[in-house]
Tab-separated table of C-alpha atoms and ligand atoms in Angstrom:
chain	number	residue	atom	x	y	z
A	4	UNK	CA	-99.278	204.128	-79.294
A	5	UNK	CA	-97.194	207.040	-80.356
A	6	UNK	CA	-93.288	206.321	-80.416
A	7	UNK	CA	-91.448	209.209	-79.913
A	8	UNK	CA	-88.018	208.734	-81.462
A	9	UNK	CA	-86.952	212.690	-81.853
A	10	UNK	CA	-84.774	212.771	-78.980
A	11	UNK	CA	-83.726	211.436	-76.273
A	12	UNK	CA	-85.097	214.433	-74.101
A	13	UNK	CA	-88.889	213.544	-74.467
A	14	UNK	CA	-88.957	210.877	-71.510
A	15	UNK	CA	-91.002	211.177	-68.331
A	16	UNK	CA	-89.662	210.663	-64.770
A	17	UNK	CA	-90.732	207.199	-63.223
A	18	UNK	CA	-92.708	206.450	-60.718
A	19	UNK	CA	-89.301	205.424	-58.539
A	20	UNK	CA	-87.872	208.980	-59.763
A	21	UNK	CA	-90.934	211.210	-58.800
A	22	UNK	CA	-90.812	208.934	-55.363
A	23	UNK	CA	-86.782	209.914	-54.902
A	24	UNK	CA	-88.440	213.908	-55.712
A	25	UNK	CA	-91.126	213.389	-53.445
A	26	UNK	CA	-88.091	212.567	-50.584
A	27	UNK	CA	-85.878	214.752	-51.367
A	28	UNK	CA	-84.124	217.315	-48.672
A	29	UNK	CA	-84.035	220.541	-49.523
A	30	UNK	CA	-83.378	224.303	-48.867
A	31	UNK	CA	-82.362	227.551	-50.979
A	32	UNK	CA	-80.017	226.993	-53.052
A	33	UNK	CA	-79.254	230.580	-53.937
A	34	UNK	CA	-78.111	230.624	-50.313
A	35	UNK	CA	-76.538	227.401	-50.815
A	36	UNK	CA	-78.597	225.728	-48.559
A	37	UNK	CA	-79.983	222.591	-50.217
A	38	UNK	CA	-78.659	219.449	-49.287
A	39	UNK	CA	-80.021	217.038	-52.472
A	40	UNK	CA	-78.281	220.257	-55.098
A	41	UNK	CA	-74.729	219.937	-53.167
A	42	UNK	CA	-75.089	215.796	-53.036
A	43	UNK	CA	-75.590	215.868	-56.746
A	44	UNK	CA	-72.520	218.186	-57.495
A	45	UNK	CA	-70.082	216.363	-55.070
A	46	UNK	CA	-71.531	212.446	-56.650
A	47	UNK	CA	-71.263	214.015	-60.374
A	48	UNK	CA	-67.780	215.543	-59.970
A	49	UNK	CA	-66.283	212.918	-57.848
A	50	UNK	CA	-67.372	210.427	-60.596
A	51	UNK	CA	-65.784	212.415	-63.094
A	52	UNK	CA	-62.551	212.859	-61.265
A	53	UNK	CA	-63.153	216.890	-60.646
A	54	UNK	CA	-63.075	218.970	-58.064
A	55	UNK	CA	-66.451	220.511	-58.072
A	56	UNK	CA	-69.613	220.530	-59.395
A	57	UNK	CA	-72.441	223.056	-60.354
A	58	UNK	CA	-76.041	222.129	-61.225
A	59	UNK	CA	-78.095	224.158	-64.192
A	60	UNK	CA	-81.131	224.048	-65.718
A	61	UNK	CA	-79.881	223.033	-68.824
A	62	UNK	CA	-76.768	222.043	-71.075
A	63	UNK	CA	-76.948	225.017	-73.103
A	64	UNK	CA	-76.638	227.050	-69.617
A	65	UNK	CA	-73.455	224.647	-68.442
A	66	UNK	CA	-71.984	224.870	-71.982
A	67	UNK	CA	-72.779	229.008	-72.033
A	68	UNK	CA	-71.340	229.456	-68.335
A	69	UNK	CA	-68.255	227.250	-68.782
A	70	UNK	CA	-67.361	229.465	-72.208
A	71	UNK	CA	-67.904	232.993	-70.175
A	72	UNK	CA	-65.899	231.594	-67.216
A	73	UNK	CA	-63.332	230.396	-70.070
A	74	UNK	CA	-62.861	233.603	-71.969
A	75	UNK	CA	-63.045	237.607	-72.182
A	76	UNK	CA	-63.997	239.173	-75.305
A	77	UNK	CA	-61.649	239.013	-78.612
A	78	UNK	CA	-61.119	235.107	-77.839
A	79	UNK	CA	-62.198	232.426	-79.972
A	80	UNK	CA	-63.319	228.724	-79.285
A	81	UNK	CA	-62.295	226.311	-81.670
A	82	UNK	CA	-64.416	223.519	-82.312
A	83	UNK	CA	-66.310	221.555	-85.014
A	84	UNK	CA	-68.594	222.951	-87.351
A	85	UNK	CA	-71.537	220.289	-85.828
A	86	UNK	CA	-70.648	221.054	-82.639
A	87	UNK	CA	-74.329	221.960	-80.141
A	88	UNK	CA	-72.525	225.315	-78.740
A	89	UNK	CA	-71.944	226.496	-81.964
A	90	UNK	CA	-75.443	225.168	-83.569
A	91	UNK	CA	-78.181	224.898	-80.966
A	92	UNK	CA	-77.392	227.321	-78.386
A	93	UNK	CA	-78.916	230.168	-79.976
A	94	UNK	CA	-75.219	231.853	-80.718
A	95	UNK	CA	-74.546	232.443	-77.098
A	96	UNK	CA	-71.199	232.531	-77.046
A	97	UNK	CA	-71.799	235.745	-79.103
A	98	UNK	CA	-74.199	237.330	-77.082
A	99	UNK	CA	-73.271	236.074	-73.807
A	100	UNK	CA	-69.054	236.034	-73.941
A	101	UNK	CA	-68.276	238.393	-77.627
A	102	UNK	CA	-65.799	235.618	-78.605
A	103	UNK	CA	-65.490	234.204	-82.261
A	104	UNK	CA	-65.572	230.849	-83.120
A	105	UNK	CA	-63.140	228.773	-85.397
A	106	UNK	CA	-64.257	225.624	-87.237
A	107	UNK	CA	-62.906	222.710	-88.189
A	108	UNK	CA	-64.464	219.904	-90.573
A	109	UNK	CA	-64.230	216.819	-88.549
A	110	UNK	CA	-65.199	213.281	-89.557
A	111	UNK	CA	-68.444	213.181	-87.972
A	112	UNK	CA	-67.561	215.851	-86.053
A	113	UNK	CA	-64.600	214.450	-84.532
A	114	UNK	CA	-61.531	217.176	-84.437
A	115	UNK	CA	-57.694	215.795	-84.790
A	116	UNK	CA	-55.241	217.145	-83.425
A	117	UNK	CA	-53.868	218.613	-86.825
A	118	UNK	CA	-57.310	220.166	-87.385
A	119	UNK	CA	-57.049	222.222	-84.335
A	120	UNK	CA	-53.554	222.704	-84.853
A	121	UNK	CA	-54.594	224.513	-88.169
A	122	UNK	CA	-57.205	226.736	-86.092
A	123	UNK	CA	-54.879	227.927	-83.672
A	124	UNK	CA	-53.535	231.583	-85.251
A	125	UNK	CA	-50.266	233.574	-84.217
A	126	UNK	CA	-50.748	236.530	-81.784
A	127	UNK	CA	-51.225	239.150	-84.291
A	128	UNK	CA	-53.239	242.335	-83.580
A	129	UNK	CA	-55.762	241.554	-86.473
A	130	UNK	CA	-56.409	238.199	-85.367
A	131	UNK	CA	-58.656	236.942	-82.174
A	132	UNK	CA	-57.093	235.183	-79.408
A	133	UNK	CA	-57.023	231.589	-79.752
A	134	UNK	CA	-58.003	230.557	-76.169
A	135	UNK	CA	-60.884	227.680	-75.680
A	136	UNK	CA	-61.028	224.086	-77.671
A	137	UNK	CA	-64.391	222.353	-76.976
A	138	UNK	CA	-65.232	218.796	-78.122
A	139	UNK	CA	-68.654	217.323	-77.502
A	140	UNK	CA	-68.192	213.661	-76.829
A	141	UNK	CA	-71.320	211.866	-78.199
A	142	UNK	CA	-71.515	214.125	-81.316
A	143	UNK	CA	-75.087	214.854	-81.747
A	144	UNK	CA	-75.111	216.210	-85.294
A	145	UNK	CA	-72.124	213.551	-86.311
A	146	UNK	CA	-75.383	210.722	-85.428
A	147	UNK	CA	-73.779	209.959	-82.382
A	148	UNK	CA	-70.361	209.414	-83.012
A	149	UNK	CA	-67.781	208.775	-80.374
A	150	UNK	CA	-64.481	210.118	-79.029
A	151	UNK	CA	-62.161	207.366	-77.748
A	152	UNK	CA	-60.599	208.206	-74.470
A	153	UNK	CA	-56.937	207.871	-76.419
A	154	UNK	CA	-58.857	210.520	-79.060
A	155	UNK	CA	-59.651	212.807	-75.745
A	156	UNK	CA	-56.140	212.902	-74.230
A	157	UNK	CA	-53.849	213.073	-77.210
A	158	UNK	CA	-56.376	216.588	-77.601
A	159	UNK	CA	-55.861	217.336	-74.500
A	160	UNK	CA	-52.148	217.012	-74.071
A	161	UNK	CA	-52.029	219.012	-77.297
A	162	UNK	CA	-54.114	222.126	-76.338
A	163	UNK	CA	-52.473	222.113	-72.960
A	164	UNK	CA	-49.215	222.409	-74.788
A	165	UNK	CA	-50.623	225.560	-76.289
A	166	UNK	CA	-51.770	226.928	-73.089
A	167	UNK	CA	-55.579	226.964	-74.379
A	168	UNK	CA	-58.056	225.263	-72.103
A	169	UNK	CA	-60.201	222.382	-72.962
A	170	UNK	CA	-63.686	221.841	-72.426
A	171	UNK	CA	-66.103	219.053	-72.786
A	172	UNK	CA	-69.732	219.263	-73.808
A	173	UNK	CA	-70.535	215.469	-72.220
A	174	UNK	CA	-74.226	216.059	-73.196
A	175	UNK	CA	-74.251	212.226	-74.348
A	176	UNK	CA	-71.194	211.239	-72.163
A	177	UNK	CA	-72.260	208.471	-70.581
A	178	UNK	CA	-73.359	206.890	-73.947
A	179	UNK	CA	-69.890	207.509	-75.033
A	180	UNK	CA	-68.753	205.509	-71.860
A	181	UNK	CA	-71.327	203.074	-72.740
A	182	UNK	CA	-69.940	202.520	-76.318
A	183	UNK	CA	-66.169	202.601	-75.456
A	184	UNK	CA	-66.937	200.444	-72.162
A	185	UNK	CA	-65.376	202.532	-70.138
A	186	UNK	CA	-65.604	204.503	-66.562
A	187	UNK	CA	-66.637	208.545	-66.268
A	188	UNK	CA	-63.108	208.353	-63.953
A	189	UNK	CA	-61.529	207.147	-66.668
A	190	UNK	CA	-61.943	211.118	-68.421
A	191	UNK	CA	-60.212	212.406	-64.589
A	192	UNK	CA	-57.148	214.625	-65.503
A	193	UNK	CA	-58.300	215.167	-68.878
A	194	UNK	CA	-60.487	218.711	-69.390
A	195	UNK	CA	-60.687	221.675	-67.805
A	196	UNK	CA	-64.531	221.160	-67.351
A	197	UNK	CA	-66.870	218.883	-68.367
A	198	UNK	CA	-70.531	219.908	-69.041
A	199	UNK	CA	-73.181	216.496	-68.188
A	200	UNK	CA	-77.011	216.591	-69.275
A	201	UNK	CA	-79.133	214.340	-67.171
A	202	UNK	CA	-82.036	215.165	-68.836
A	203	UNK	CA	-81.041	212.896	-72.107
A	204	UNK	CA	-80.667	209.507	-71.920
A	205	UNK	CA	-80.337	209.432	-68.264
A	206	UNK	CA	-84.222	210.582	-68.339
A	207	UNK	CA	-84.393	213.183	-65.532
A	208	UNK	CA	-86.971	216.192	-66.369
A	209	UNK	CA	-84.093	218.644	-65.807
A	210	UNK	CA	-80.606	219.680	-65.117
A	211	UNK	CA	-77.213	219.431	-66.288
A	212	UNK	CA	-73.982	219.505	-64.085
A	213	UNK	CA	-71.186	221.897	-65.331
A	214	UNK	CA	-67.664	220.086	-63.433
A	215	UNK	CA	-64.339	221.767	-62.837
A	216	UNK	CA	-61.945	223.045	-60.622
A	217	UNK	CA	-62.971	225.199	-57.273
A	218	UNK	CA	-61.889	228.068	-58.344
A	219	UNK	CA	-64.139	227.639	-61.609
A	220	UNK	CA	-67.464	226.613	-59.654
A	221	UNK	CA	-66.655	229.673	-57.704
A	222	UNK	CA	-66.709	232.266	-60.595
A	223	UNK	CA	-68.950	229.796	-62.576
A	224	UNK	CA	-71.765	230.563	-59.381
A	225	UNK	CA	-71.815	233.382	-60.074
A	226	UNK	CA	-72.258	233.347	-63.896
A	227	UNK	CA	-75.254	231.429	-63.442
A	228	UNK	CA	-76.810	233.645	-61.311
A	229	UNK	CA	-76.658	236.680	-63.663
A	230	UNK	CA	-78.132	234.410	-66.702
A	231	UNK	CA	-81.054	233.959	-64.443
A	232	UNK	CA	-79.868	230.183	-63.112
A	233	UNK	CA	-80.172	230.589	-59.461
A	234	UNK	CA	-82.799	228.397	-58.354
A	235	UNK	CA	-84.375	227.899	-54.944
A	236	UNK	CA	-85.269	224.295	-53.676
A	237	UNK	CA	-84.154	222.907	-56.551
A	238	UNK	CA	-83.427	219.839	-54.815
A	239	UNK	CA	-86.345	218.167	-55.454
A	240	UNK	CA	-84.816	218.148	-59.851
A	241	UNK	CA	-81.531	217.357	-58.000
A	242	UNK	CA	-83.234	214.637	-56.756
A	243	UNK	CA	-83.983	212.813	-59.841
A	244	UNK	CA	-80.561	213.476	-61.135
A	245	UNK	CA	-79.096	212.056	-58.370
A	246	UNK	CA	-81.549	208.897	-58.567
A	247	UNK	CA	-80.624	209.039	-62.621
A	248	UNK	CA	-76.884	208.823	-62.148
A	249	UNK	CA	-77.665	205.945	-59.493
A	250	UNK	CA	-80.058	203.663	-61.798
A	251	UNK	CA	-80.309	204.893	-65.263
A	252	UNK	CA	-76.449	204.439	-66.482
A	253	UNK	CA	-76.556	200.702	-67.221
A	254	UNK	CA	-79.472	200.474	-68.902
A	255	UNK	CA	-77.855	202.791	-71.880
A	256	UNK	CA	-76.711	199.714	-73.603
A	257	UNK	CA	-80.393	198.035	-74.467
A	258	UNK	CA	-80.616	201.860	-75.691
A	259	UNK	CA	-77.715	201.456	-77.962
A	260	UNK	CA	-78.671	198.006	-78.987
A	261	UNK	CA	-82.523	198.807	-79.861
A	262	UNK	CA	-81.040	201.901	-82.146
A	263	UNK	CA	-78.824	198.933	-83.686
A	264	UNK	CA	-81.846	196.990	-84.543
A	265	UNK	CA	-83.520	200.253	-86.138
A	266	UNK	CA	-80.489	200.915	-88.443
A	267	UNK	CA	-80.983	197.063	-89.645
A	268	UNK	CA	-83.901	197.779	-90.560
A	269	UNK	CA	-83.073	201.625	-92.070
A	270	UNK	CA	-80.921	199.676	-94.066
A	271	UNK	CA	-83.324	197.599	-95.977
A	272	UNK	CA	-85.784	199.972	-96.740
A	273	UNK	CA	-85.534	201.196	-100.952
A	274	UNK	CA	-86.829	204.871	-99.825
A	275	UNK	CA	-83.120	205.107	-97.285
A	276	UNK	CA	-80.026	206.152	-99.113
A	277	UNK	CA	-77.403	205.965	-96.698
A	278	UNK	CA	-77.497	205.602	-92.721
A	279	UNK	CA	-74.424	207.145	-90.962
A	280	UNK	CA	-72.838	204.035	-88.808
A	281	UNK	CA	-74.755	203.693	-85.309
A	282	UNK	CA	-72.375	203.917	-82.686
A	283	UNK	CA	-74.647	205.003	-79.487
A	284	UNK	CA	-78.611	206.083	-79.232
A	285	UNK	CA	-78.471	208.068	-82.259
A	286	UNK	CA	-79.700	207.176	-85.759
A	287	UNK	CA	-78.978	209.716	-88.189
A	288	UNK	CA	-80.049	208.730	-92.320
A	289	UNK	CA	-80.712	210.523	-95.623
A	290	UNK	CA	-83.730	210.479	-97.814
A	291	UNK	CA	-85.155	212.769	-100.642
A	292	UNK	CA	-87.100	214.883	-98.489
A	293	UNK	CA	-86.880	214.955	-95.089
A	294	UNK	CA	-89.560	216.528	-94.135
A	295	UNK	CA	-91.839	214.061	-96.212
A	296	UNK	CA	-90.452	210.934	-94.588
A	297	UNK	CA	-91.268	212.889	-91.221
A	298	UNK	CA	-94.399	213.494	-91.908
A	299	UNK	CA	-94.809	209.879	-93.578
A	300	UNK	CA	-93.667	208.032	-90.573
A	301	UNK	CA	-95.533	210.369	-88.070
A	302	UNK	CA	-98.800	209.000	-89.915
A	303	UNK	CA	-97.394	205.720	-88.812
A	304	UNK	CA	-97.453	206.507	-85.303
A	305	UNK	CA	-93.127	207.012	-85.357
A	306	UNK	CA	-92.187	210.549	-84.561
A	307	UNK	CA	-88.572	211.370	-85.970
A	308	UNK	CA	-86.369	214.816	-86.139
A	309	UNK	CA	-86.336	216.161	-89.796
A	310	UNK	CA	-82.557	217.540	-89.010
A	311	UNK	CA	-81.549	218.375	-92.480
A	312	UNK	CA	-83.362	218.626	-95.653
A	313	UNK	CA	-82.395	215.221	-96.414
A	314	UNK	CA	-81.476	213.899	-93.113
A	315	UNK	CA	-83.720	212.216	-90.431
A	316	UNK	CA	-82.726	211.776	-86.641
A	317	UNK	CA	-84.059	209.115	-84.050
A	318	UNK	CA	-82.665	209.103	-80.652
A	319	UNK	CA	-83.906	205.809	-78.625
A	320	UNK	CA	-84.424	206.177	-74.691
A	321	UNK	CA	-85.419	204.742	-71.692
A	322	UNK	CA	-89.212	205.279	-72.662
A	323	UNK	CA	-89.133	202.989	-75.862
A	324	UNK	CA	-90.338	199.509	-75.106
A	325	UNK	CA	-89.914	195.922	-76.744
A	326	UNK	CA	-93.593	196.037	-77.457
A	327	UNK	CA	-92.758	199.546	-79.668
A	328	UNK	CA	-89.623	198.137	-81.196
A	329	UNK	CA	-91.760	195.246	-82.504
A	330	UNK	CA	-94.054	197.970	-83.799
A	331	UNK	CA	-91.208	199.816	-85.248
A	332	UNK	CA	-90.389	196.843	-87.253
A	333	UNK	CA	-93.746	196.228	-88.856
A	334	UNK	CA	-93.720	199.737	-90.079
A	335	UNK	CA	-90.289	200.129	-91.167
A	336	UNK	CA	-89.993	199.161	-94.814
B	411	PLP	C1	-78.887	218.555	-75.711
B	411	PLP	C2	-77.501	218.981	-75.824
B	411	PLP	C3	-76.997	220.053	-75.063
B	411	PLP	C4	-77.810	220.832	-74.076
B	411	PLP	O1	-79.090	221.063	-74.408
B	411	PLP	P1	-80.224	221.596	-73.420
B	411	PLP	O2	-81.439	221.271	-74.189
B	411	PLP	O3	-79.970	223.025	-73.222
B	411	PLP	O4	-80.114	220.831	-72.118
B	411	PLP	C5	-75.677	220.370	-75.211
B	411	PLP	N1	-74.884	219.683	-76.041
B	411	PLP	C6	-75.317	218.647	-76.763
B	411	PLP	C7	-74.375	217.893	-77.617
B	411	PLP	C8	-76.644	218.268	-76.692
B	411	PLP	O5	-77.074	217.240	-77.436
């Protein structure tokens, strides 16, 4: 039985998804013809309190679009150093948008106010223009860490007093929610868009939904289309997003509470030297060698990210059983 704890995005549709695929109504999309695509957008943005709704291929594309639609070269995004657009996406917002980026050094990746504040430079002509603040809300490097909605607003009354626009990478979102027990309409009003993966813990194959006003979706359209995002009868991945966001958001709590149970046990084994406090599905600790543990526990049958040198991920998801947790156990010590 191999337990495959390196993230969240290695789970398989159900049989009850691939049955809602199987059903699913659908048309072009590129000529905006598929009814399952436009259900999605209107159910994700009306549960998020926005006006409209696009769907991708991935995060990286909703995070990549939303910063092109944002900005015009010689702007910068501010965000935190462990932020995924900055990180993971390959340095897009270089290639795609020529903007800079400006870091802060959160607490787990969580930006204050005063840290942005310190970002945000004076319109000289040998400085970039400050334009775009992005928080990601779980923090995936930060193991997870969480955003309270008082944390979200405060930032967002702040940059709007700035005039800079504020976007959210809501990769993990709904494990935020989980964690704060909270609403997605409780984040309406807040940010300029929101980007949500519901191929994480939410467990579709595919697809993210980038959210925002009208007039964004509009120029955001066509964005995606000219990074090669225009897909055809993509309702049938709609389809299991829309059956994901229907039946998979409860369920994130026995996710959260099984990656509990793993740090209780990270915690008494002599090789772990620190775990960073679970708040969600993430499990982020530090060893000697990273790699070695890896490799240690993946002759165990327990796959893990090596994400540092010395630091180890796990993400739990819908795919890990009680009957692996209790397998977990006997081989964590
Ligand atoms: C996974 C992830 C994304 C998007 O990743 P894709 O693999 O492109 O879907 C964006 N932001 C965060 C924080 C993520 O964890």
């Amino acid at each position: 039985m191999a337990i495959d704890l390196r993230s969240d995005t290695v789970t398989r549709p159900s049989a009850a998804m691939l049955d809602a695929m199987h059903n699913a109504e659908v048309g072009d999309d590129v000529f905006n013809e598929d009814p399952t695509v436009k259900k999605l957008e209107e159910m994700c943005a009306a549960m998020f309190g926005m006006e409209a709704g696009l769907f991708c291929p991935s995060g990286t594309m909703t995070n990549q679009i939303a910063v092109k639609a944002h900005t015009q070269p010689l702007d910068e995004i501010i965000c935190d150093k462990l932020c995924h657009i900055y990180n993971y996406e390959t340095g897009g917002w270089a290639f795609h948008s020529g903007v800079s980026m400006r870091l802060t050094d959160g607490d787990r990746g969580i930006m204050t106010t005063e840290m942005i504040e310190k970002c945000i430079l004076p319109d000289y002509d040998w400085y970039p223009n400050s334009k775009l603040v992005c928080i990601e809300n779980t923090v995936n490097k930060g193991g997870g860490s969480v955003y309270t909605i008082e944390q979200m607003k405060e930032i967002g009354q702040y940059v709007k007093s700035k005039g800079l626009i504020y976007h959210l990478d809501g990769a993990r979102i709904f494990n935020a929610l989980t964690s704060l027990g909270k609403k997605s309409t409780d984040l309406s009003g807040i940010f300029d868009s929101i980007s949500v993966c519901i191929s994480k813990g939410l467990g579709a194959p595919a697809g993210s939904v980038l959210l925002g006003t009208k007039d964004f979706i509009k120029k955001s359209r066509k964005i995606r289309k000219v990074m090669g995002g225009g897909m055809r009868q993509s309702g049938y991945l709609a389809a299991t997003c829309v059956y994901a966001l229907e039946n998979n958001i409860s369920r994130l709590s026995e996710d959260h509470k099984k990656a509990k149970q793993i740090e209780v046990l990270l915690k008494k084994c002599a090789w772990v030297k620190q775990v960073l406090p679970v708040e969600t599905n993430i499990i982020i600790f530090e060893v000697e060698d990273s790699a070695r543990t890896a490799e240690t526990l993946a002759a165990k049958g327990i796959r893990t990210s090596p994400f540092s040198p010395t630091l180890v991920r796990m993400v739990t998801h819908l795919d890990i059983t009680d009957e692996m947790m209790k397998e977990i156990e006997l081989e964590l010590h």
